[in-house]
Short mmCIF file of C-alpha atoms in Angstrom, two decimals:
data_model
loop_
_atom_site.label_atom_id
_atom_site.label_comp_id
_atom_site.label_asym_id
_atom_site.label_seq_id
_atom_site.Cartn_x
_atom_site.Cartn_y
_atom_site.Cartn_z
CA MET B 1 -5.98 4.72 -33.27
CA ALA B 2 -2.73 6.43 -34.30
CA ASP B 3 0.12 4.64 -36.03
CA THR B 4 3.74 5.65 -36.58
CA LYS B 5 5.77 5.69 -39.79
CA ARG B 6 9.48 6.53 -40.18
CA GLU B 7 9.77 9.06 -42.99
CA ILE B 8 13.12 9.54 -44.74
CA GLU B 9 13.03 12.21 -47.41
CA ARG B 10 14.91 15.05 -49.05
CA LYS B 11 13.63 18.27 -50.54
CA TYR B 12 14.98 20.16 -53.55
CA GLU B 13 14.27 23.25 -55.57
CA SER B 14 15.02 24.17 -59.14
CA ASP B 15 14.53 27.01 -61.57
CA ASP B 16 12.97 24.41 -63.87
CA ALA B 17 10.24 22.21 -62.39
CA ALA B 18 10.91 19.42 -64.90
CA LEU B 19 12.55 16.24 -63.59
CA PRO B 20 15.60 14.73 -65.30
CA ASP B 21 15.59 11.16 -66.60
CA LEU B 22 15.65 9.19 -63.36
CA THR B 23 16.10 5.81 -65.05
CA ARG B 24 19.75 6.83 -65.16
CA VAL B 25 19.93 6.50 -61.37
CA ARG B 26 21.79 3.32 -60.48
CA GLY B 27 19.31 0.62 -59.42
CA VAL B 28 16.27 2.19 -61.11
CA ALA B 29 14.78 -0.02 -63.80
CA SER B 30 11.68 2.04 -64.50
CA VAL B 31 9.83 5.19 -63.52
CA ARG B 32 6.06 4.93 -63.17
CA ASP B 33 3.87 8.01 -63.42
CA ARG B 34 1.26 7.95 -60.63
CA GLY B 35 -0.58 11.07 -61.71
CA VAL B 36 -1.42 14.32 -59.93
CA THR B 37 -3.05 14.49 -56.49
CA HIS B 38 -4.50 17.59 -54.87
CA LEU B 39 -3.56 17.93 -51.18
CA ASP B 40 -5.10 20.41 -48.77
CA ALA B 41 -3.33 20.66 -45.41
CA THR B 42 -3.99 22.95 -42.48
CA TYR B 43 -1.07 23.22 -40.05
CA HIS B 44 -1.81 23.79 -36.37
CA ASP B 45 0.35 25.41 -33.71
CA THR B 46 0.18 27.72 -30.73
CA ALA B 47 -0.01 31.47 -31.22
CA ASP B 48 3.70 31.73 -30.45
CA LEU B 49 4.57 28.80 -32.78
CA ARG B 50 6.07 26.53 -30.17
CA LEU B 51 5.82 23.45 -32.37
CA ALA B 52 7.47 25.12 -35.33
CA ALA B 53 10.29 26.34 -33.12
CA SER B 54 10.90 22.69 -32.14
CA SER B 55 10.73 21.50 -35.78
CA VAL B 56 7.53 19.62 -34.92
CA THR B 57 4.63 19.78 -37.38
CA LEU B 58 0.97 19.04 -36.81
CA ARG B 59 -1.44 19.08 -39.74
CA ARG B 60 -4.88 17.99 -40.83
CA ARG B 61 -4.77 16.96 -44.48
CA THR B 62 -7.30 15.86 -47.06
CA GLY B 63 -6.50 14.34 -50.42
CA GLY B 64 -4.08 11.55 -51.22
CA ALA B 65 -3.92 8.05 -49.79
CA ASP B 66 -3.12 9.14 -46.22
CA ALA B 67 -5.74 11.76 -45.44
CA GLY B 68 -5.99 12.47 -41.72
CA TRP B 69 -4.03 14.06 -38.90
CA HIS B 70 -0.24 13.88 -39.14
CA LEU B 71 2.16 14.72 -36.30
CA LYS B 72 5.87 14.72 -37.21
CA PHE B 73 8.82 14.68 -34.83
CA PRO B 74 12.40 15.25 -36.03
CA VAL B 75 14.77 12.30 -35.63
CA ALA B 76 17.78 13.40 -37.71
CA PRO B 77 18.33 15.64 -40.74
CA GLY B 78 15.87 14.41 -43.37
CA VAL B 79 14.37 11.83 -41.00
CA ARG B 80 11.11 12.24 -39.11
CA ASP B 81 8.67 10.00 -37.31
CA GLU B 82 5.15 10.63 -38.57
CA ILE B 83 2.29 9.66 -36.28
CA ARG B 84 -1.04 9.40 -38.06
CA ALA B 85 -4.60 9.49 -36.82
CA PRO B 86 -7.87 9.20 -38.76
CA LEU B 87 -9.48 12.29 -40.25
CA SER B 88 -11.70 14.17 -37.80
CA ASP B 89 -12.89 17.72 -37.27
CA THR B 90 -10.95 18.22 -34.05
CA LEU B 91 -7.45 17.30 -32.91
CA PRO B 92 -7.45 13.69 -31.65
CA ASP B 93 -6.75 13.38 -27.92
CA GLU B 94 -3.87 10.99 -28.54
CA LEU B 95 -2.01 13.51 -30.67
CA ALA B 96 -2.84 16.35 -28.27
CA ALA B 97 -1.15 14.36 -25.50
CA LEU B 98 2.00 13.86 -27.58
CA ILE B 99 2.56 17.62 -27.95
CA ARG B 100 1.65 18.57 -24.38
CA SER B 101 5.24 18.90 -23.14
CA ARG B 102 5.82 21.51 -25.83
CA VAL B 103 2.54 23.44 -25.86
CA ARG B 104 1.68 23.03 -22.14
CA ASP B 105 -1.69 24.73 -21.55
CA ARG B 106 -1.72 26.79 -24.75
CA ASP B 107 -4.45 26.48 -27.34
CA VAL B 108 -3.52 24.89 -30.66
CA ARG B 109 -5.08 26.62 -33.66
CA PRO B 110 -4.77 26.71 -37.47
CA VAL B 111 -1.80 28.85 -38.54
CA VAL B 112 -1.03 27.97 -42.16
CA ARG B 113 -2.92 26.37 -45.03
CA LEU B 114 -0.97 24.62 -47.78
CA ARG B 115 -2.66 23.53 -50.99
CA SER B 116 -0.46 21.45 -53.25
CA ASP B 117 -0.77 19.80 -56.61
CA ARG B 118 1.50 16.76 -56.28
CA ASP B 119 2.79 15.13 -59.47
CA VAL B 120 4.06 11.73 -58.33
CA ARG B 121 6.46 9.22 -59.86
CA HIS B 122 7.58 5.89 -58.45
CA LEU B 123 11.15 4.69 -58.91
CA LEU B 124 11.10 0.90 -59.31
CA ASP B 125 13.81 -1.75 -59.42
CA ASP B 126 14.01 -4.65 -61.86
CA GLN B 127 11.61 -6.65 -59.65
CA ASP B 128 9.03 -3.85 -59.84
CA ARG B 129 9.65 -2.99 -56.18
CA LEU B 130 9.33 0.58 -54.98
CA LEU B 131 12.64 2.27 -54.21
CA ALA B 132 11.45 5.82 -53.69
CA GLU B 133 8.65 8.22 -54.47
CA VAL B 134 9.54 11.43 -56.30
CA SER B 135 7.04 14.24 -56.43
CA VAL B 136 6.94 17.69 -57.94
CA ASP B 137 4.79 19.83 -55.64
CA THR B 138 3.26 23.11 -56.76
CA VAL B 139 2.47 24.79 -53.46
CA HIS B 140 0.17 27.65 -52.49
CA ALA B 141 0.69 28.76 -48.88
CA GLU B 142 -1.69 31.00 -46.95
CA ARG B 143 -1.09 32.41 -43.48
CA LEU B 144 -4.23 32.04 -41.35
CA THR B 145 -3.26 34.33 -38.47
CA GLY B 146 -2.56 38.03 -38.12
CA GLU B 147 -1.94 39.94 -41.33
CA GLY B 148 0.06 37.19 -42.97
CA GLY B 149 0.16 36.89 -46.69
CA GLU B 150 0.44 34.19 -49.33
CA ALA B 151 3.30 32.50 -51.15
CA ARG B 152 3.75 30.14 -54.07
CA TRP B 153 6.62 27.89 -55.06
CA THR B 154 7.49 24.56 -56.64
CA GLU B 155 9.66 21.97 -54.97
CA ILE B 156 10.83 18.41 -55.55
CA GLU B 157 10.52 15.83 -52.81
CA VAL B 158 12.17 12.39 -52.77
CA GLU B 159 10.87 9.99 -50.11
CA LEU B 160 12.53 6.64 -49.51
CA ALA B 161 10.31 3.56 -49.66
CA ASP B 162 9.58 1.77 -46.40
CA ASP B 163 12.61 -0.29 -45.31
CA GLY B 164 14.62 1.17 -48.18
CA ASP B 165 18.37 1.75 -48.16
CA PRO B 166 19.08 5.41 -47.25
CA ASP B 167 22.15 5.31 -49.52
CA PHE B 168 19.78 5.15 -52.48
CA LEU B 169 18.82 8.77 -51.82
CA ASP B 170 22.45 9.76 -52.41
CA LYS B 171 22.25 8.24 -55.86
CA VAL B 172 19.07 10.13 -56.67
CA GLU B 173 20.57 13.35 -55.36
CA LYS B 174 23.66 12.93 -57.53
CA ARG B 175 21.47 12.67 -60.62
CA LEU B 176 19.33 15.65 -59.59
CA LYS B 177 22.38 17.84 -58.95
CA LYS B 178 23.76 17.04 -62.40
CA ALA B 179 20.50 18.40 -63.79
CA GLY B 180 20.85 21.65 -61.85
CA VAL B 181 18.52 20.75 -59.00
CA ARG B 182 19.71 21.97 -55.58
CA PRO B 183 18.79 21.02 -52.01
CA SER B 184 16.00 23.12 -50.57
CA ALA B 185 16.99 25.95 -48.25
CA SER B 186 13.99 25.10 -46.04
CA ALA B 187 13.73 21.99 -43.91
CA SER B 188 9.99 21.65 -44.59
CA LYS B 189 7.09 23.19 -46.45
CA LEU B 190 5.80 24.65 -43.21
CA ALA B 191 9.12 26.34 -42.43
CA ARG B 192 9.16 27.95 -45.87
CA ALA B 193 5.51 28.95 -45.60
CA LEU B 194 6.04 30.61 -42.23
CA ALA B 195 9.06 32.51 -43.52
CA GLU B 196 7.45 33.68 -46.75
CA THR B 197 4.02 34.61 -45.39
CA GLU B 198 5.15 36.37 -42.23
CA PRO B 199 3.84 39.89 -41.73
CA ALA B 200 6.64 42.42 -42.21
CA SER B 201 6.23 43.80 -38.69
CA ALA B 202 5.96 40.45 -36.92
CA PRO B 203 8.83 38.71 -35.14
CA ALA B 204 10.07 35.39 -36.48
CA ALA B 205 8.78 32.11 -35.15
CA GLY B 206 10.41 31.39 -31.82
CA SER B 207 11.25 35.05 -31.15
CA SER B 208 10.31 37.24 -28.23
CA ALA B 209 6.68 37.88 -29.20
CA ARG B 210 5.09 35.48 -26.71
CA GLU B 211 1.89 35.08 -24.82
CA SER B 212 3.73 33.70 -21.85
CA ALA B 213 2.55 34.29 -18.33
CA PRO B 214 5.08 36.32 -16.34
CA GLY B 215 8.01 34.15 -15.31
CA THR B 216 7.03 31.15 -17.42
CA PRO B 217 8.46 31.53 -20.92
CA PRO B 218 8.01 28.59 -23.28
CA ALA B 219 10.73 26.01 -23.91
CA THR B 220 11.46 27.57 -27.26
CA ALA B 221 11.84 31.13 -25.99
CA PRO B 222 15.26 32.73 -26.44
CA GLU B 223 17.09 32.58 -23.15
CA ALA B 224 18.72 35.57 -21.55
CA ALA B 225 22.50 35.61 -21.57
CA PRO B 226 24.01 34.92 -18.15
CA ARG B 227 24.18 38.15 -16.20
CA HIS B 228 27.95 38.44 -15.84
CA LYS B 229 30.77 40.17 -17.61
CA HIS B 230 31.67 37.19 -19.82
CA ARG B 231 29.46 35.95 -22.63
CA PRO B 232 29.42 32.73 -24.63
CA ARG B 233 31.33 33.06 -27.85
CA PRO B 234 29.36 33.91 -31.02
CA ASP B 235 29.18 30.20 -31.89
CA GLY B 236 27.58 29.48 -28.51
CA THR B 237 30.68 27.92 -26.94
CA PRO B 238 30.51 28.30 -23.13
CA VAL B 239 33.13 30.54 -21.52
CA THR B 240 32.49 30.80 -17.79
CA ALA B 241 31.59 28.29 -15.10
CA GLY B 242 28.01 29.54 -15.30
CA ASP B 243 27.91 29.01 -19.05
CA HIS B 244 28.94 25.37 -18.67
CA VAL B 245 26.48 24.61 -15.89
CA LEU B 246 23.61 26.25 -17.77
CA ALA B 247 24.50 24.35 -20.96
CA TYR B 248 24.17 21.08 -19.04
CA VAL B 249 20.90 22.17 -17.42
CA ARG B 250 19.55 23.22 -20.82
CA ALA B 251 20.39 19.83 -22.35
CA GLN B 252 18.51 18.01 -19.58
CA ARG B 253 15.50 20.33 -19.83
CA ASP B 254 15.39 19.63 -23.56
CA ALA B 255 15.57 15.89 -22.87
CA LEU B 256 12.54 16.07 -20.55
CA VAL B 257 10.52 17.85 -23.22
CA GLU B 258 11.64 15.73 -26.16
CA LEU B 259 11.31 12.34 -24.41
CA ASP B 260 7.74 13.01 -23.26
CA PRO B 261 6.08 11.64 -26.44
CA ALA B 262 8.28 8.53 -26.40
CA VAL B 263 7.38 7.82 -22.76
CA ARG B 264 3.69 8.19 -23.57
CA GLN B 265 4.06 5.76 -26.48
CA ASP B 266 5.88 3.29 -24.24
CA VAL B 267 9.02 3.32 -26.40
CA PRO B 268 11.68 1.01 -24.88
CA ASP B 269 14.20 2.81 -22.66
CA ALA B 270 12.35 6.15 -22.89
CA VAL B 271 11.34 6.09 -19.21
CA HIS B 272 14.92 5.32 -18.22
CA ARG B 273 16.32 8.21 -20.25
CA MET B 274 13.76 10.66 -18.86
CA ARG B 275 14.52 9.52 -15.33
CA VAL B 276 18.24 10.02 -15.93
CA ALA B 277 17.54 13.57 -17.17
CA THR B 278 15.65 14.38 -13.94
CA ARG B 279 18.51 12.98 -11.86
CA ARG B 280 21.10 14.91 -13.82
CA LEU B 281 19.20 18.13 -13.29
CA ARG B 282 18.75 17.55 -9.58
CA SER B 283 22.39 16.54 -9.13
CA THR B 284 23.57 19.61 -11.04
CA PHE B 285 21.59 21.94 -8.82
CA ARG B 286 23.10 20.28 -5.74
CA SER B 287 26.69 20.02 -7.01
CA PHE B 288 26.92 23.57 -8.32
CA ARG B 289 25.36 25.60 -5.53
CA SER B 290 28.31 27.97 -5.80
CA VAL B 291 27.09 28.79 -9.34
CA LEU B 292 23.28 28.70 -9.03
CA ASP B 293 21.37 30.16 -6.09
CA ARG B 294 19.89 27.28 -4.10
CA THR B 295 16.97 29.39 -2.85
CA VAL B 296 15.74 29.20 -6.43
CA THR B 297 16.89 25.68 -7.36
CA ASP B 298 15.95 23.81 -4.16
CA PRO B 299 12.17 24.00 -4.85
CA VAL B 300 12.84 22.84 -8.41
CA SER B 301 14.90 19.94 -7.05
CA ALA B 302 11.96 18.88 -4.89
CA ASP B 303 9.73 18.64 -7.96
CA LEU B 304 12.45 16.78 -9.86
CA LYS B 305 12.72 14.26 -7.02
CA TRP B 306 8.95 13.75 -7.21
CA LEU B 307 9.12 13.19 -10.97
CA ALA B 308 12.07 10.79 -10.68
CA THR B 309 10.14 8.77 -8.08
CA GLU B 310 7.11 8.52 -10.35
CA LEU B 311 9.28 7.48 -13.30
CA GLY B 312 11.06 4.97 -11.09
CA ALA B 313 7.98 2.85 -10.49
CA ASP B 314 7.87 1.86 -14.15
CA ARG B 315 11.63 1.77 -14.70
CA ASP B 316 12.45 -0.36 -11.65
CA GLN B 317 9.84 -2.91 -12.65
CA GLU B 318 11.23 -2.99 -16.19
CA VAL B 319 14.78 -3.65 -14.96
CA LEU B 320 13.67 -6.36 -12.53
CA ALA B 321 11.51 -8.14 -15.09
CA GLU B 322 14.35 -8.24 -17.61
CA ARG B 323 16.87 -9.41 -15.01
CA LEU B 324 14.69 -12.21 -13.65
CA THR B 325 13.58 -13.37 -17.10
CA GLN B 326 17.18 -13.66 -18.24
CA ALA B 327 18.19 -15.48 -15.07
CA LEU B 328 15.33 -17.93 -15.49
CA GLY B 329 16.35 -18.55 -19.10
CA ARG B 330 19.85 -19.56 -17.97
CA LEU B 331 18.64 -22.27 -15.56
CA PRO B 332 18.83 -25.94 -16.59
CA ALA B 333 15.44 -27.47 -17.33
CA ASP B 334 15.55 -29.70 -14.24
CA GLN B 335 15.76 -26.64 -11.99
CA VAL B 336 12.54 -25.09 -13.33
CA THR B 337 9.46 -26.48 -11.62
CA GLY B 338 5.98 -25.05 -11.98
CA PRO B 339 4.71 -22.19 -14.17
CA VAL B 340 7.49 -19.79 -13.18
CA ALA B 341 7.83 -18.11 -16.58
CA GLU B 342 4.08 -17.58 -16.83
CA ARG B 343 3.82 -16.15 -13.31
CA LEU B 344 6.78 -13.86 -13.94
CA ALA B 345 5.24 -12.63 -17.19
CA THR B 346 1.86 -12.01 -15.52
CA TRP B 347 3.52 -10.11 -12.68
CA SER B 348 5.56 -8.03 -15.11
CA GLU B 349 2.63 -7.14 -17.36
CA ALA B 350 0.33 -6.24 -14.50
CA ARG B 351 2.94 -4.06 -12.81
CA HIS B 352 3.87 -2.35 -16.07
CA LYS B 353 0.28 -1.54 -17.04
CA GLY B 354 -0.45 -0.04 -13.66
CA ALA B 355 2.80 1.95 -13.55
CA HIS B 356 2.42 3.23 -17.11
CA HIS B 357 -1.16 4.35 -16.52
CA GLN B 358 -0.06 6.25 -13.42
CA LEU B 359 2.87 7.78 -15.32
CA LEU B 360 0.58 9.16 -18.03
CA ALA B 361 -1.43 10.91 -15.33
CA VAL B 362 1.79 12.37 -13.93
CA LEU B 363 2.87 13.73 -17.33
CA ASP B 364 -0.52 15.41 -17.74
CA SER B 365 -0.54 16.79 -14.22
CA ARG B 366 -0.40 20.48 -13.40
CA ARG B 367 2.66 19.88 -11.23
CA HIS B 368 4.67 18.37 -14.08
CA LEU B 369 3.72 21.06 -16.59
CA ARG B 370 4.53 23.74 -14.01
CA LEU B 371 7.93 22.10 -13.50
CA LEU B 372 8.70 22.43 -17.22
CA ASP B 373 7.61 26.08 -17.14
CA THR B 374 9.84 26.69 -14.12
CA LEU B 375 12.86 25.17 -15.85
CA ASP B 376 12.22 27.43 -18.84
CA ALA B 377 12.05 30.44 -16.57
CA LEU B 378 15.22 29.43 -14.77
CA LEU B 379 17.12 29.22 -18.05
CA ALA B 380 15.64 32.47 -19.31
CA GLY B 381 16.73 34.31 -16.16
CA PRO B 382 19.32 32.11 -14.43
CA PRO B 383 19.86 32.73 -10.69
CA LEU B 384 23.62 33.09 -11.02
CA ARG B 385 25.94 33.61 -8.07
CA LYS B 386 29.27 35.40 -8.11
CA LYS B 387 31.32 32.32 -8.98
CA ALA B 388 29.27 31.81 -12.16
CA ALA B 389 31.46 34.46 -13.79
CA ALA B 390 34.70 32.72 -12.78
CA ARG B 391 36.91 30.53 -14.91
CA PRO B 392 35.39 27.06 -15.25
CA ASP B 393 38.54 25.08 -14.48
CA LYS B 394 38.66 26.08 -10.81
CA VAL B 395 34.95 26.21 -10.04
CA LEU B 396 33.92 23.02 -11.82
CA ALA B 397 36.93 21.00 -10.67
CA LYS B 398 36.28 22.01 -7.06
CA ALA B 399 32.66 20.85 -7.31
CA VAL B 400 33.68 17.46 -8.72
CA ALA B 401 36.31 17.02 -6.03
CA LYS B 402 33.79 17.91 -3.31
CA ASP B 403 31.31 15.33 -4.56
CA PHE B 404 34.05 12.72 -4.77
CA GLY B 405 35.05 13.45 -1.17
CA LYS B 406 31.50 12.74 -0.01
CA LEU B 407 31.44 9.57 -2.10
CA SER B 408 34.71 8.41 -0.53
CA ARG B 409 33.28 8.64 2.96
CA LEU B 410 30.18 6.67 1.96
CA VAL B 411 32.10 3.87 0.24
CA GLU B 412 34.60 3.51 3.06
CA HIS B 413 31.78 3.41 5.62
CA ALA B 414 29.98 0.69 3.63
CA LEU B 415 33.14 -1.41 3.37
CA GLU B 416 33.53 -1.34 7.16
CA LEU B 417 30.08 -2.88 7.69
CA PRO B 418 29.44 -6.64 7.76
CA PRO B 419 27.32 -8.12 4.96
CA GLY B 420 23.63 -7.56 5.57
CA THR B 421 20.80 -5.08 5.35
CA GLU B 422 22.75 -2.17 6.82
CA ARG B 423 25.58 -2.64 4.32
CA ASP B 424 23.11 -2.99 1.44
CA THR B 425 21.61 0.37 2.40
CA ALA B 426 25.04 2.00 2.69
CA LEU B 427 26.09 0.69 -0.73
CA HIS B 428 22.86 2.03 -2.23
CA GLU B 429 23.63 5.48 -0.80
CA ALA B 430 27.12 5.25 -2.27
CA ARG B 431 25.61 4.35 -5.63
CA LYS B 432 23.48 7.51 -5.60
CA LYS B 433 26.50 9.64 -4.72
CA THR B 434 28.46 7.95 -7.52
CA LYS B 435 25.86 9.12 -10.01
CA ARG B 436 26.01 12.65 -8.64
CA THR B 437 29.80 12.72 -8.99
CA ARG B 438 29.52 11.36 -12.52
CA TYR B 439 27.03 14.03 -13.55
CA ALA B 440 29.21 16.76 -12.08
CA ALA B 441 32.13 15.43 -14.11
CA GLU B 442 29.92 15.33 -17.23
CA THR B 443 29.11 19.00 -16.70
CA ALA B 444 32.82 19.79 -16.36
CA ALA B 445 34.02 17.65 -19.28
CA PRO B 446 33.59 20.28 -22.05
CA ALA B 447 35.72 22.70 -20.03
CA LEU B 448 38.23 20.37 -18.38
CA GLY B 449 38.65 17.70 -21.05
CA GLY B 450 40.65 14.56 -20.24
CA PRO B 451 40.60 14.60 -16.43
CA ALA B 452 36.82 15.08 -16.31
CA GLU B 453 36.29 12.43 -18.98
CA GLU B 454 38.44 10.03 -16.94
CA ALA B 455 36.34 10.80 -13.88
CA VAL B 456 33.17 10.03 -15.85
CA ARG B 457 34.60 6.64 -16.89
CA ASP B 458 35.60 5.81 -13.31
CA MET B 459 32.19 6.71 -11.98
CA LYS B 460 30.40 4.70 -14.69
CA ALA B 461 32.46 1.63 -13.76
CA LEU B 462 31.74 2.08 -10.05
CA GLN B 463 28.08 2.78 -10.78
CA GLY B 464 27.85 -0.47 -12.72
CA LEU B 465 29.31 -2.47 -9.83
CA LEU B 466 27.10 -0.85 -7.20
CA GLY B 467 24.10 -0.98 -9.52
CA ASP B 468 24.44 -4.73 -10.00
CA HIS B 469 24.52 -5.13 -6.23
CA GLN B 470 21.40 -2.99 -5.71
CA ASP B 471 19.54 -4.76 -8.51
CA SER B 472 20.32 -8.04 -6.75
CA VAL B 473 18.88 -6.69 -3.51
CA MET B 474 15.66 -5.69 -5.26
CA ALA B 475 15.49 -8.95 -7.23
CA ARG B 476 15.75 -11.05 -4.07
CA ARG B 477 12.96 -9.05 -2.47
CA THR B 478 10.74 -9.61 -5.52
CA LEU B 479 11.58 -13.32 -5.65
CA ARG B 480 10.49 -13.75 -2.03
CA GLU B 481 7.17 -12.08 -2.84
CA LEU B 482 6.63 -14.22 -5.96
CA ALA B 483 7.54 -17.39 -4.07
CA ALA B 484 4.95 -16.60 -1.40
CA VAL B 485 2.26 -16.08 -4.06
CA ALA B 486 3.23 -19.31 -5.83
CA HIS B 487 3.20 -21.27 -2.56
CA ALA B 488 -0.24 -19.93 -1.67
CA ALA B 489 -1.47 -21.07 -5.11
CA GLY B 490 -0.20 -24.59 -4.48
CA GLU B 491 2.74 -24.26 -6.87
CA SER B 492 6.33 -25.28 -6.24
CA ASP B 493 8.52 -22.46 -4.94
CA PHE B 494 11.76 -24.37 -5.61
CA THR B 495 12.80 -22.36 -8.67
CA TYR B 496 12.32 -19.06 -6.88
CA GLY B 497 14.75 -20.29 -4.26
CA VAL B 498 17.28 -21.24 -6.93
CA LEU B 499 16.99 -17.80 -8.50
CA HIS B 500 17.28 -16.20 -5.06
CA ALA B 501 20.52 -18.09 -4.41
CA GLY B 502 21.86 -16.95 -7.76
CA GLU B 503 21.10 -13.33 -6.95
CA ALA B 504 22.75 -13.65 -3.55
CA HIS B 505 25.86 -14.96 -5.30
CA ARG B 506 25.88 -12.01 -7.72
CA ALA B 507 25.69 -9.64 -4.76
CA ARG B 508 28.65 -11.35 -3.06
CA VAL B 509 30.69 -11.13 -6.25
CA ALA B 510 30.01 -7.40 -6.49
CA GLU B 511 30.88 -6.85 -2.82
CA GLU B 512 34.10 -8.83 -3.14
CA ALA B 513 35.14 -6.85 -6.23
CA LEU B 514 34.39 -3.48 -4.65
CA PRO B 515 37.45 -3.01 -2.37
CA GLU B 516 40.00 -3.44 -5.16
CA ALA B 517 37.94 -1.42 -7.62
CA TRP B 518 37.63 1.37 -5.09
CA ARG B 519 41.33 1.38 -4.27
CA SER B 520 42.14 1.73 -7.96
CA ILE B 521 39.64 4.56 -8.48
CA SER B 522 40.48 6.51 -5.34
CA ARG B 523 44.22 6.21 -5.98
CA GLU B 524 44.05 7.61 -9.50
CA PHE B 525 40.98 9.89 -9.39
CA PRO B 526 42.04 13.07 -11.23
CA PHE B 527 40.40 15.59 -8.85
#
């Protein structure tokens, strides 16, 4: 069974491998020598180094206190989440699943072997508690593929103790710098090993030497510049309407890939964020049909709709469970009769387990992996239309205004209907169009600035109002189902009725607030 550890560390290099006196670091009472450990790690990746290009490392290591398989995902500079699995001859299935969105159907094989002699010291406070571990690593790297060579170097690594204060690393760094030690030019041992053992004739990791099937380049492949007369600036800043739309699409594609491991591990909010990324992509393809050819994007949108639906089963249950649990917690004790909390918890757990199991199958499915490949191919060779080369202010603003016009008609139609099922459905349609308008404004914001940012804020406020109404509709439906089950079991259904009445009230409040909120938004909408 794998477990996860947050790793916060910094790497340094020096012309002199000796450490300075670290008892002079503020807060350090003593330095304890822990001796030298021999570590032997084999790093695994695809032939085209997809993991390395994503700053993800996968290794099998012997020696030391944590021998086994280690999979590391970047979190922030100097911060990584390390997922560990017991030592075995082959890659554990659990870790293989966590890298699937990046490697797809490619084989993972040994690429680099690192043998290190690690001289370890513990920095302790006056209570003999560990503050950080400092090691001097003498490294021998060997490339295991192609005609790669070998490399040797010495580096210093400072790793913060579990639950330690990250500011302590600044204090250690200050002392090291005074002694002539400098931050490492490489983010990791693997990155340095790949750079220093690369065959002279081979392209760098993440370059164009791929084993991709035609039309399905990997997520880390360099993407072709948009085929129009303008180009992004040297720093990557978008210039044209096409540049801005593709930048937004690229960000959502990256989110789908990067959130995959978190969804598999059932990290809170991960399903929601992945679902939002699928919706943003689909909305972008629909909103900017003047920029991207719909004959190419429409089939992708169909797959995105499928994925969003699959993600929704888990996410909708999560939202409902949280909403109903909080509502139950606010009721006075005399309004709670029967095992309502227990039944709600049982319903929530059963629904979540079933939905999560199904979602894992979806993420492993051929259709999902093909969708990721298709998004890569679309970004590598974007299906740009003539207006992609135009100035972004006109093209993007027109798209936002067009979406807002459609939203206006939906909201006004809903407001004309009497309360009831038909109005609930109309408000739900308006909510979906609100999201689409918001995402279009998000795409335009880097180019249009203030007006687009104002539009995003307006749409978020409207989305919140309409979302609360829709959540109430779904909550009342669930409460009726739970009440029927409780009644059949001989339990009181009184509390479910109380909760139902509360949800109906929340819906009325949202509906009553909508006309004034809409008048304010429509009167001042900047497009």
